[in-house]
Coordinates of C-alpha atoms in Angstrom, one line a residue:
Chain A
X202 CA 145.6 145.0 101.8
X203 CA 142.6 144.3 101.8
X204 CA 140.5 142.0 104.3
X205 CA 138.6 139.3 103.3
X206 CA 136.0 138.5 105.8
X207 CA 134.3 135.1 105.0
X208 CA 131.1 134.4 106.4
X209 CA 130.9 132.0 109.5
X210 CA 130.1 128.5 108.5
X211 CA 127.0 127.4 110.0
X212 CA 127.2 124.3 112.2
X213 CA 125.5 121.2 111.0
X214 CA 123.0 121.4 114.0
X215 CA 121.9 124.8 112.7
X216 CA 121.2 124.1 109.4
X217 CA 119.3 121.3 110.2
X218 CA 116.9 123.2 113.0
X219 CA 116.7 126.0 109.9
X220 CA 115.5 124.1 107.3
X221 CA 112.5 123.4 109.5
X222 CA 111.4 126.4 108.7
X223 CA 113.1 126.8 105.5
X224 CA 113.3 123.1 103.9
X225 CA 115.5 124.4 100.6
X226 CA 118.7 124.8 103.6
X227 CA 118.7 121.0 104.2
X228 CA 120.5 121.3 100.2
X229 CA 123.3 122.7 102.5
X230 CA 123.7 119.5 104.2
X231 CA 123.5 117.2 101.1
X232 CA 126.0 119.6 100.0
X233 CA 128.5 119.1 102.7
X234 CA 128.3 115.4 103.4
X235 CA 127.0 113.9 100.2
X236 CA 130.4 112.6 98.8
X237 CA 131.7 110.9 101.9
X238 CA 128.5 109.5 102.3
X239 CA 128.1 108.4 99.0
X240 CA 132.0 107.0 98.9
X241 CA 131.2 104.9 101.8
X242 CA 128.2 103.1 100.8
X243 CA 129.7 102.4 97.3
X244 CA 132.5 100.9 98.9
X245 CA 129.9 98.7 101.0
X246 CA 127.5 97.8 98.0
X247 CA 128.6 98.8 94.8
X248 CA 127.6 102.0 92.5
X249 CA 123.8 101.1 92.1
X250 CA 122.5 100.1 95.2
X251 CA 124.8 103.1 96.8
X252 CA 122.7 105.9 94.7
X253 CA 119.9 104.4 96.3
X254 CA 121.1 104.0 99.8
X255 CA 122.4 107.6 99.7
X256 CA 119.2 108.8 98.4
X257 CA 117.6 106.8 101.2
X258 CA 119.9 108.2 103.6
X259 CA 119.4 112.0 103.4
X260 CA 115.5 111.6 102.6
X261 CA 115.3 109.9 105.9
X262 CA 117.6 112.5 107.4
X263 CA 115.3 115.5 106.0
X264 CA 112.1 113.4 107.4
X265 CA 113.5 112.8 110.7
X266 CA 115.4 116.3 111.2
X267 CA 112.7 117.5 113.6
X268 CA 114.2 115.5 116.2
X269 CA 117.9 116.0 115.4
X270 CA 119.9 116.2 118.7
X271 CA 120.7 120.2 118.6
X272 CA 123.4 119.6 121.1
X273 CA 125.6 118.0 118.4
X274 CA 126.9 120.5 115.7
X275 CA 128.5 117.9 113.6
X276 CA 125.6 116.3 112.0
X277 CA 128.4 113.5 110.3
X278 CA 128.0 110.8 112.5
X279 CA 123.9 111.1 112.9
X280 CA 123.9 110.5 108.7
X281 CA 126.4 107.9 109.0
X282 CA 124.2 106.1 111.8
X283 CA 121.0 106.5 108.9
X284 CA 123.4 105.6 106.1
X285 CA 124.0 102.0 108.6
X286 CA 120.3 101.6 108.7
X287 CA 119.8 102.0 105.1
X288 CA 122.6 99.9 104.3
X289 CA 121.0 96.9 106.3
X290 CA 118.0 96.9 104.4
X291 CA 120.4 96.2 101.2
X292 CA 121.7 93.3 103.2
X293 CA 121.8 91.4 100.2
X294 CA 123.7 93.4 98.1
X295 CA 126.4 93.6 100.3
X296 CA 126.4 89.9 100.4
X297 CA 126.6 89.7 96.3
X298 CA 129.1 92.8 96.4
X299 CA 131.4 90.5 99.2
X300 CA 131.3 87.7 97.3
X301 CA 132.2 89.1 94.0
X302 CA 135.2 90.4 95.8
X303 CA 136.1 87.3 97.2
X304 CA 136.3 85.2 94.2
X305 CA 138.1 88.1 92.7
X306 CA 141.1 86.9 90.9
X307 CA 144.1 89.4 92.5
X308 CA 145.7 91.3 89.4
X309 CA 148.3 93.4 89.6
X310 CA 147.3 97.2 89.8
X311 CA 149.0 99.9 88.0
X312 CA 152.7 101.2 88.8
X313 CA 152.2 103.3 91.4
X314 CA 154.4 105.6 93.2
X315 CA 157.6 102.9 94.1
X316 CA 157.3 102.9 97.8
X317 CA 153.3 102.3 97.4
X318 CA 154.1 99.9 95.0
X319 CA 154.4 96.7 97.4
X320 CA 151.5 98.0 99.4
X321 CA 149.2 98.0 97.0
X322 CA 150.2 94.3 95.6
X323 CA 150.0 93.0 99.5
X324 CA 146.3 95.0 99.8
X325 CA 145.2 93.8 96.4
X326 CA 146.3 90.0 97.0
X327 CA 144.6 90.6 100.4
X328 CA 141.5 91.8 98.7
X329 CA 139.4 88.3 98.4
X330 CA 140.3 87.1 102.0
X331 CA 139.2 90.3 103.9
X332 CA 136.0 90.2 101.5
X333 CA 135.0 86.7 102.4
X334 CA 136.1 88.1 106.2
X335 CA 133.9 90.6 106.2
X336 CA 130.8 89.0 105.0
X337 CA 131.6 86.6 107.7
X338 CA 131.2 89.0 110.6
X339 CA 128.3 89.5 112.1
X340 CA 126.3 92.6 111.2
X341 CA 126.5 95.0 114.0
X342 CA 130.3 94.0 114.1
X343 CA 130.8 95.1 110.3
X344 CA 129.3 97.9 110.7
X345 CA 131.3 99.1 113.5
X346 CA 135.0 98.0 111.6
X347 CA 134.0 99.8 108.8
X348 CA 132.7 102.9 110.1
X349 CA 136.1 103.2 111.8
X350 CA 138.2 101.6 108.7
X351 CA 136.6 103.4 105.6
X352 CA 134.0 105.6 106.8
X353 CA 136.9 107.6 109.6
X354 CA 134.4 107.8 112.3
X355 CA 136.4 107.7 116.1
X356 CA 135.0 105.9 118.8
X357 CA 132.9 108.3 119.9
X358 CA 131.4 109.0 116.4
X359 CA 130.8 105.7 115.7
X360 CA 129.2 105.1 119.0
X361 CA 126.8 108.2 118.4
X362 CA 126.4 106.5 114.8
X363 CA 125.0 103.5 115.8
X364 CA 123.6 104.2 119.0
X365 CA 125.6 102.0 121.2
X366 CA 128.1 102.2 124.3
X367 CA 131.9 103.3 123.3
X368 CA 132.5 99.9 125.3
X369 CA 130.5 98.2 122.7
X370 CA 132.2 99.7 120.2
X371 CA 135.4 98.5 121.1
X372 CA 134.7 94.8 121.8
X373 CA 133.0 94.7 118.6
X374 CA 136.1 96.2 116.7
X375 CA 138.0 93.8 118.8
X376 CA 136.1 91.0 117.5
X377 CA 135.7 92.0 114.0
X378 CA 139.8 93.0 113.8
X379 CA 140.4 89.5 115.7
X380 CA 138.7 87.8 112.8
X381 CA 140.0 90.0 109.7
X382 CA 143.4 89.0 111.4
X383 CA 143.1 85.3 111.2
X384 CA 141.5 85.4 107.5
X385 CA 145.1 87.1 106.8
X386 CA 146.8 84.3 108.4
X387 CA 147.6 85.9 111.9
X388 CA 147.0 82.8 113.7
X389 CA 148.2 84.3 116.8
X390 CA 144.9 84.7 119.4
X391 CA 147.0 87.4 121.5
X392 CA 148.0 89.7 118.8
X393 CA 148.3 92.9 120.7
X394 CA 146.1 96.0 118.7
X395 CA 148.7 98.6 119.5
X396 CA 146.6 101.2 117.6
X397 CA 143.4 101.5 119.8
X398 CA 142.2 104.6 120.0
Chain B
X32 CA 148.6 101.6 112.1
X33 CA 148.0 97.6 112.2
X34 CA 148.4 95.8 109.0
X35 CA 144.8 94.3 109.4
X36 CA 143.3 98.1 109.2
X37 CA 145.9 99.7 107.0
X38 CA 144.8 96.6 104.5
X39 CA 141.2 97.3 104.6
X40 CA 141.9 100.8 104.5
X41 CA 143.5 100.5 101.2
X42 CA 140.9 97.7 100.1
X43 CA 138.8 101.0 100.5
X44 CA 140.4 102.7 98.5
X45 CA 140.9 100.1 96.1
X46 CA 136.7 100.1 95.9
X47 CA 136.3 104.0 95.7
X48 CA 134.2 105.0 92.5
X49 CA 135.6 106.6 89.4
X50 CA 134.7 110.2 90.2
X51 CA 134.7 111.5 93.8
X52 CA 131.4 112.6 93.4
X53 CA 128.3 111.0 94.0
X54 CA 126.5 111.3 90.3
X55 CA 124.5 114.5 89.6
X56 CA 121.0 112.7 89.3
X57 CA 121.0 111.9 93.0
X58 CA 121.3 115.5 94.0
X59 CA 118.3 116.1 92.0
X60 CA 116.8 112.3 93.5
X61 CA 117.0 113.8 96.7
X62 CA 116.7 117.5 96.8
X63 CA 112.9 116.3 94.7
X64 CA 111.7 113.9 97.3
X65 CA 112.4 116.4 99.9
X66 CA 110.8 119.1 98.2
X67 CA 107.9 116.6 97.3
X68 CA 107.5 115.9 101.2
X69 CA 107.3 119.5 102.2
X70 CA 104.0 120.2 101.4
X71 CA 103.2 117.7 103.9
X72 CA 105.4 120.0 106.3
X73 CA 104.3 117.7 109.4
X74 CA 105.4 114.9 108.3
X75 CA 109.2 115.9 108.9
X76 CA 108.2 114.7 112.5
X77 CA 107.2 111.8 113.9
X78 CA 103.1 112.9 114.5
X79 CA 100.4 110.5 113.3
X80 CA 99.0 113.5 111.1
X81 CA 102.0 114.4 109.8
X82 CA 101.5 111.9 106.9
X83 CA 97.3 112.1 107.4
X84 CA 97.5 115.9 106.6
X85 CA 94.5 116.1 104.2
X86 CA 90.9 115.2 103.9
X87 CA 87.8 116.5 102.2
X88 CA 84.4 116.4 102.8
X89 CA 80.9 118.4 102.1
X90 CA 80.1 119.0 98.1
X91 CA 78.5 121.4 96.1
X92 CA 76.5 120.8 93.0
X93 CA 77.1 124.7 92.7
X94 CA 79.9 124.8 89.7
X95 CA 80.1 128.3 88.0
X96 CA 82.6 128.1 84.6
X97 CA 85.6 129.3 86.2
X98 CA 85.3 128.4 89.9
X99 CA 83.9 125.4 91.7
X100 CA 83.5 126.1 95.0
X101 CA 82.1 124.5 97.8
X102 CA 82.3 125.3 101.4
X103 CA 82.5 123.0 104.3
X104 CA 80.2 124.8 106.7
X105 CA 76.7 123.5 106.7
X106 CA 74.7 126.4 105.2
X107 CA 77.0 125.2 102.3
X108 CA 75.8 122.2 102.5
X109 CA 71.7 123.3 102.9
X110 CA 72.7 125.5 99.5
X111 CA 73.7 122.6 98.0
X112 CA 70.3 120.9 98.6
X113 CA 71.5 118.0 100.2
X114 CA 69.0 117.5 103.7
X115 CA 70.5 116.3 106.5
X116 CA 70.9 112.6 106.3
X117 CA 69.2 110.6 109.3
X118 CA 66.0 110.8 110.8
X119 CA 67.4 112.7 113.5
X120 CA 64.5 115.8 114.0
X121 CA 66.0 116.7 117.6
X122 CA 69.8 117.0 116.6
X123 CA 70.2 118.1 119.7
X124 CA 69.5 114.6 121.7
X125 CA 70.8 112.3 118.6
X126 CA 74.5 112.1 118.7
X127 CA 74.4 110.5 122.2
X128 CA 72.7 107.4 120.7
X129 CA 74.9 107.1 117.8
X130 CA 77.2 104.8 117.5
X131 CA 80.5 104.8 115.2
X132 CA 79.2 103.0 111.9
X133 CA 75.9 104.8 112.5
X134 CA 78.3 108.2 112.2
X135 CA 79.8 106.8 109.7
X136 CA 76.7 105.8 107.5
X137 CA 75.2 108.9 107.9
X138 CA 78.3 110.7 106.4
X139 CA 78.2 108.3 103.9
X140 CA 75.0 108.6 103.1
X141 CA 75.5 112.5 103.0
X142 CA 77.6 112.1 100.1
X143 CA 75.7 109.8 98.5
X144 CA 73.7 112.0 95.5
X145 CA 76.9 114.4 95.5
X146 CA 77.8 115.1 92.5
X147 CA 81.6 114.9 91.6
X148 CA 83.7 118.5 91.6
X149 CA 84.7 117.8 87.3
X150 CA 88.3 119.5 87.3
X151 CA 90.3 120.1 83.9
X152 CA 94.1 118.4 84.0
X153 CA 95.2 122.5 83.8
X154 CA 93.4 123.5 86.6
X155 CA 94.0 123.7 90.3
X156 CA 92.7 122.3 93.6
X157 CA 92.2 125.3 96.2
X158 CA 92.5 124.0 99.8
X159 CA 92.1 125.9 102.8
X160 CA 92.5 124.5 106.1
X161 CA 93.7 126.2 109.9
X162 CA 96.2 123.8 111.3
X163 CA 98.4 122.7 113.9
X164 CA 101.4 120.3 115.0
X165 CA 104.1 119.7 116.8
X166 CA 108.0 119.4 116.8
X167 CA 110.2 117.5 119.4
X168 CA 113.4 118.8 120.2
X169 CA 116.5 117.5 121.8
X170 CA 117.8 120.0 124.2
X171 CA 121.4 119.7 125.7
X172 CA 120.2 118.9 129.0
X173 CA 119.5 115.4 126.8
X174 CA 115.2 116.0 127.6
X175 CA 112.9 116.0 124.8
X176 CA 111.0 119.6 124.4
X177 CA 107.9 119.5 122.4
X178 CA 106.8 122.6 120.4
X179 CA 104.2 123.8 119.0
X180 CA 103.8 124.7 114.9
X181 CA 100.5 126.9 114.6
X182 CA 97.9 127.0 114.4
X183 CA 98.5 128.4 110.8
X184 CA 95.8 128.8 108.4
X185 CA 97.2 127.5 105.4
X186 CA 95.8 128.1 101.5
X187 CA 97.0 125.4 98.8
X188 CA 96.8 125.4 95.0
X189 CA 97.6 121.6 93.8
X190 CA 98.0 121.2 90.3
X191 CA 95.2 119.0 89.0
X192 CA 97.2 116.5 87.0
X193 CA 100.7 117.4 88.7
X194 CA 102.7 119.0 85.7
X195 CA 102.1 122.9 87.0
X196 CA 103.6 124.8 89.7
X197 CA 101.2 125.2 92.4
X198 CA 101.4 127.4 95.4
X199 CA 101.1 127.0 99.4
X200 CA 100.8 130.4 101.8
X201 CA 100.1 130.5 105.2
X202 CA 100.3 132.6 108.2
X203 CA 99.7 132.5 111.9
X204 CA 95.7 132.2 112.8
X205 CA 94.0 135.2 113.4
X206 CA 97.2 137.3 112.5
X207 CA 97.6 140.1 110.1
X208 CA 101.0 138.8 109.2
X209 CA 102.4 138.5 105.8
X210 CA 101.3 135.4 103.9
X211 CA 104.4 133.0 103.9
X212 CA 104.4 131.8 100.0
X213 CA 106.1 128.5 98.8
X214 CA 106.1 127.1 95.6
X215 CA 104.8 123.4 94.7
X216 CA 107.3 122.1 92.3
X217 CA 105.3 120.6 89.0
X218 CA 106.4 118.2 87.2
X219 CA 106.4 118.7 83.1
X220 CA 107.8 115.8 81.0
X221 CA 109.7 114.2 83.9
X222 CA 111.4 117.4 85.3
X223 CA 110.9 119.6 88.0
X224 CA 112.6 123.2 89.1
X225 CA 115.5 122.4 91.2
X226 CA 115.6 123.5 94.6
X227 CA 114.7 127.7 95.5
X228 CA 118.3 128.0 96.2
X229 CA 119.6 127.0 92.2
X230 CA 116.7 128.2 90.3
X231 CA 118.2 127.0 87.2
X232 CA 118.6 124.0 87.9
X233 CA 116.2 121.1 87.2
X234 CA 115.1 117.7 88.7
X235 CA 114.0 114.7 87.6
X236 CA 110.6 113.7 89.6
X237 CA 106.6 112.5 88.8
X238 CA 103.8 114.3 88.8
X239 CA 101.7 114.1 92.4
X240 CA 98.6 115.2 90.7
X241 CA 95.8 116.6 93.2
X242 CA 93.9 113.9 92.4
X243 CA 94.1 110.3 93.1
X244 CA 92.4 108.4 90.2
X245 CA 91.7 104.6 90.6
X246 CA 90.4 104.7 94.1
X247 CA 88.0 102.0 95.0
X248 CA 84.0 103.0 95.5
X249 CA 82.9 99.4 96.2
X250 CA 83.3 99.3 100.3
X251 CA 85.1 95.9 100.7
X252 CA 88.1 97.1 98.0
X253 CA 88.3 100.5 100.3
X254 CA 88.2 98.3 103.4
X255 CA 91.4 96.0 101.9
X256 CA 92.6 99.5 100.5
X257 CA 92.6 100.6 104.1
X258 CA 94.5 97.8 105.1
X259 CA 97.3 97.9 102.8
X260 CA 100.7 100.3 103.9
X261 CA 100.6 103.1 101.6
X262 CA 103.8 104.7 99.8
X263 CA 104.8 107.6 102.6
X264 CA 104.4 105.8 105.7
X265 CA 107.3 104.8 108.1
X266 CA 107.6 101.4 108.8
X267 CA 109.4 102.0 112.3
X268 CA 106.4 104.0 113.3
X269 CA 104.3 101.8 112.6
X270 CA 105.7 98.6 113.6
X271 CA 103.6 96.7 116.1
X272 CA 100.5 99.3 116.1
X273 CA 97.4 97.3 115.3
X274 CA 96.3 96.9 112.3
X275 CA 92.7 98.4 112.9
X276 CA 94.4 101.4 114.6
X277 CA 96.8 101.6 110.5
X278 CA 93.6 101.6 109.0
X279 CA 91.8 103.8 110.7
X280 CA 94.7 106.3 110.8
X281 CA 95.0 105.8 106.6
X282 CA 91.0 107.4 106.8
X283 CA 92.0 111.3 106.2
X284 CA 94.5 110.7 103.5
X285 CA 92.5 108.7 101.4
X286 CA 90.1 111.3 101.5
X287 CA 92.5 113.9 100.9
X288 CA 93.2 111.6 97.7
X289 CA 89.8 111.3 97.0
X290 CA 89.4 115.3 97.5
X291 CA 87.3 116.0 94.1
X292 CA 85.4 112.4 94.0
X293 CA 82.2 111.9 96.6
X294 CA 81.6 108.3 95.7
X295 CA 85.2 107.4 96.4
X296 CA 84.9 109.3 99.8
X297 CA 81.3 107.4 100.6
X298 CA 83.3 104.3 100.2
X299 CA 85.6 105.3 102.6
X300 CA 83.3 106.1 105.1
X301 CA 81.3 102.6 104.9
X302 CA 84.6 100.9 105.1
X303 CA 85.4 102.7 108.2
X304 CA 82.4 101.8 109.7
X305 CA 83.6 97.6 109.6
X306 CA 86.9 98.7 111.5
X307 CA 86.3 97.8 115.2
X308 CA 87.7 99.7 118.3
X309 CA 86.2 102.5 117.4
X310 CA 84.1 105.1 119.6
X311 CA 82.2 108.5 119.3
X312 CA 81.9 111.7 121.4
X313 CA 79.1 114.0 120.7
X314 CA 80.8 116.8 121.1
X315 CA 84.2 117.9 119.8
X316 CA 85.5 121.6 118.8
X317 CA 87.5 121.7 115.6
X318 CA 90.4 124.0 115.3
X319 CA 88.0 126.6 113.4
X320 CA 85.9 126.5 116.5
X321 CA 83.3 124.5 115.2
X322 CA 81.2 122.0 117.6
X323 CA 80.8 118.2 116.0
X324 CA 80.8 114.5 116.4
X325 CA 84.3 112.5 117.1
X326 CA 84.8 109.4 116.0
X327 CA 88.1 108.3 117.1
X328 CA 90.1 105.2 117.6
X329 CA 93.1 104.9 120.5
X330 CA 96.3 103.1 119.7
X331 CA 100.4 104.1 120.6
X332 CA 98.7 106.4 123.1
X333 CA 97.0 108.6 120.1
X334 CA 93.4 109.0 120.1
X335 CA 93.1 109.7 116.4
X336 CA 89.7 111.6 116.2
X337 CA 87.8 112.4 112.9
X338 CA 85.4 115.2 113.1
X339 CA 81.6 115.4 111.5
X340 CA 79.5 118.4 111.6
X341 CA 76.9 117.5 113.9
X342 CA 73.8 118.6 111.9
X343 CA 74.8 117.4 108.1
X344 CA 77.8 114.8 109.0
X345 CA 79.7 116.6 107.0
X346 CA 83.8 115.8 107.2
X347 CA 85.5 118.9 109.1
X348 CA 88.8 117.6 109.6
X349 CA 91.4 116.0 112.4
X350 CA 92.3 116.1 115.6
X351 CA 95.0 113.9 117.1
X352 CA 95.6 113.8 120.5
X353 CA 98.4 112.1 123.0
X354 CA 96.9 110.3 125.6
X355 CA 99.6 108.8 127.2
X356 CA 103.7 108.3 126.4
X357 CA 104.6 108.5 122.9
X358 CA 107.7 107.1 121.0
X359 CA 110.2 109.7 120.0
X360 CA 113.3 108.7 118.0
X361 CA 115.1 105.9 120.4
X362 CA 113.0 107.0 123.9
X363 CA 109.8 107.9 124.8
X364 CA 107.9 111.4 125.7
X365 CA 104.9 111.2 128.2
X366 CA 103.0 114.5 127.0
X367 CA 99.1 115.1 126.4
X368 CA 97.5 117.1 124.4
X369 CA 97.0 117.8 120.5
X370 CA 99.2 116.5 118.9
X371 CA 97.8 117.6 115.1
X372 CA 94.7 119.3 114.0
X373 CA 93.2 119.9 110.6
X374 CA 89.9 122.1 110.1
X375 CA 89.1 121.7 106.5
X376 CA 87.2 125.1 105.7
X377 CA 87.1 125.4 101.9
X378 CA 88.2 122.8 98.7
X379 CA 87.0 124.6 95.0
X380 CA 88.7 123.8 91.9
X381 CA 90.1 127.2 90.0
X382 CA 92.4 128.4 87.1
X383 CA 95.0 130.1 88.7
X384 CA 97.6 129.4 91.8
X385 CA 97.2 132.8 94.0
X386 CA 93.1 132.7 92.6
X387 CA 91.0 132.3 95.5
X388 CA 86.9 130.9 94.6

């Protein structure tokens, strides 16, 4: 039989202290991270302004990769912490995005598989109250329920993300999930979060 | 999971575009404005010169058919016919009773009867410069390491109007190394080649021609021109640095815009003379080892220091210096020394990328 060797995958980290030298390589890293990158912001802003953040994003990235932390291999949660910047200077968009959704009139999606089926109604009917709950919350609290709820960042990630304490990053969570809770009608204050990380 | 976070989780979802994939233009969007930025190599870190990485000063009224050329040292300059400027008979004594805008005026009057270097749209700006920089690094011990990139002497080919390839080699100073080639993507009709690694593949991008047309020559327009934020800089870097300290830092790319066009650079230099702070040193070394006349303005902690041939005030080039703790990313780094350097030795116009004058 024969063996099929594949070549190591670089870590993040290395490809970004090669394309120093050899800027073409930082393709590699568009390549890898691209979609979830762009995903998440199109989720935060809608398709135009999210070709824009994105593009944003990794010029930033390839500007600032001089100074990229080579102790990290996983260069994920440094672009996501960029993408966050970028994403606040399109403040407004999010706020026209969030408010389209809130008025949003819930319709009921497509037949999915049966035991999704009632999921989907509940998130769909949900859909305008955790809009208008989101553009509620303040900024830096947004940022950090979302990096956790859409963009799949841990703690830690997040924390690296945004620059801020893993403490911080669970009392803002806290916060943010406190107030998502009572847009949904969870009126109770002491509503134990029995997921925390 | 809760129901608050498996609900916004499928609200996500819910929001997720069409296609999984980000569209095909912004892989070309991006892959183009970082190949645009890297011939300005230095500005992928955080250096004052990274984004000041050009300037241009002594002309020639020497134009052969084929190949412009003028030289930067000051026997090009005597060639050219163009005196001295100043009444300075003893240059030896003189620089220590100039002051800035007297600097200043002398360079400008230097380029004064210049004639303009006349470049066709299918031709190409040769540049060649020695230069310097440097790179911070996080290590894992969580410290901030600076290093050093050069000095390199570097020979560029820039498109005149932007829509041909051009060409950038360099190698160590003083080595024998191989030249290191990289191409200059043009841009023909909106598109660019794509990236080294998918050769067939193109971009969508604009032309950066070599030359900057438009460029004020009246003194007060360069002085507001000066003022102004132009399209690379970084806002966070910049944010709180005086305004005078912006401007004067915005000298050396303006006249790297300004490479081909002496009446645009004269207005450049008479501007600079109205922006106050500033102070000279009669005698500074340029990375090609030749002696001059600073004039530099301090502000962040970089004394940004633009360099004059001492005899004919000719522009030589940059040097920009740490003086004191520097911003890097989210902390600070207390270093001294240069920080980036540019000798200007040679601009010509010529036919061919790889054709030197």
């Amino acid at each position: 039989m024969a063996v099929v060797t594949q070549p190591p995958v670089e870590a993040d980290a290395a490809v970004i202290r090669d394309s120093l030298a050899e800027p073409d390589r930082f393709a590699e890293l568009y390549d890898r991270y691209a979609a979830q990158l762009y995903r998440y912001a199109y989720r935060r802003v809608g398709a135009g302004p999210a070709e824009d953040v994105v593009a944003e994003t990794f010029l930033a990235a390839f500007q600032k990769r001089g100074s990229y932390d080579q102790a990290r291999p996983d260069a994920r949660p440094w672009l996501f912490g960029i993408l966050t910047r970028e994403l606040a200077r399109h403040h407004r968009a999010e706020r026209a995005h969030l408010r389209a959704l809130s008025r949003a009139v819930p319709e009921h999606p497509d037949a999915g598989p049966a035991d999704r089926v009632a999921d989907r109604v509940a998130a769909h009917e949900s859909r305008p109250a955790l809009a208008s709950a989101l553009a509620a919350l303040a900024a830096g609290d947004r940022d950090v329920l979302l990096l956790v709820a859409w963009g799949d960042l841990s703690y830690e990630e997040t924390a690296a993300a945004m620059g801020i304490a893993i403490g911080t990053v669970r009392s803002r969570l806290h916060r943010a999930r406190r107030k998502v809770r009572a847009a949904l009608g969870d009126t109770d204050p002491t509503h134990e979060m029995e997921d925390d990380q | 999971m809760s129901n608050d976070l498996m609900l916004l989780r499928e609200m996500g979802e819910s929001l997720d575009p069409p296609i999984g994939e980000p569209p095909a233009d912004l892989r070309r969007r991006v892959l183009t404005g970082a190949l645009a930025m890297r011939g300005r190599r230095f500005r992928a870190v955080r250096s004052v010169g990274a984004r000041l990485a050009w300037g241009v000063g002594a002309l020639s009224s020497v134009a052969a058919v084929a190949v412009a050329a003028l030289l930067l040292a000051p026997s090009a300059t005597m060639i050219a016919g163009h005196a001295p400027p100043g009444t300075n008979s003893d240059p030896g004594t003189a620089p220590a009773e100039l002051d800035a805008g007297r600097v200043f005026a002398l360079a400008a009057q230097h380029l004064a009867n210049a004639p303009a270097l006349q470049a066709r749209p299918n031709q190409f700006v040769y540049t060649e410069s020695i230069r310097i920089g440097i790179v911070h690094m996080l290590e894992s011990n969580n410290q901030w390491k600076r290093f050093t990139e050069g000095p390199d002497r570097r020979r560029m080919w820039e498109s005149v109007d932007g829509t041909r390839n051009g060409l950038v080699r360099s190698h160590p100073e003083g080595s024998n190394g191989a030249w290191q080639s990289s191409v200059i993507p043009g841009c023909r009709d909106g598109r660019a080649p794509g990236a080294q690694d998918r050769p067939n593949v193109t971009v969508s991008c604009e032309p950066f021609p070599a030359v900057a047309t438009g460029l004020p020559t009246d003194p007060d327009k360069m002085l507001s021109y000066l003022y102004r934020p132009g399209p690379y800089e970084d806002a966070d870097w910049n944010r709180g640095v005086p305004a005078d300290q912006l401007a004067f830092e915005r000298i050396p790319y303006v006249l790297y815009l300004a490479k081909l066009s002496p009446a645009v650079q004269a207005a450049v230099f008479q501007a600079a003379a109205r922006i106050p702070g500033v102070t000279v040193s009669p005698n500074v070394v340029d990375l090609a080892g030749r002696h001059g006349i600073g004039v530099a303005r301090t502000g962040r902690n970089i004394r940004a220091e633009l360099l004059f041939d001492e005899q004919t005030y000719a522009y030589l080039g940059v040097n920009y210096l740490d003086v004191g703790p520097v911003p890097v990313v989210n902390t600070t780094v207390d270093t001294t020394g240069l920080r980036y350097g540019e000798a200007i030795l040679r601009v010509a116009v010529v036919d061919r990328t790889g054709q030197m004058p």
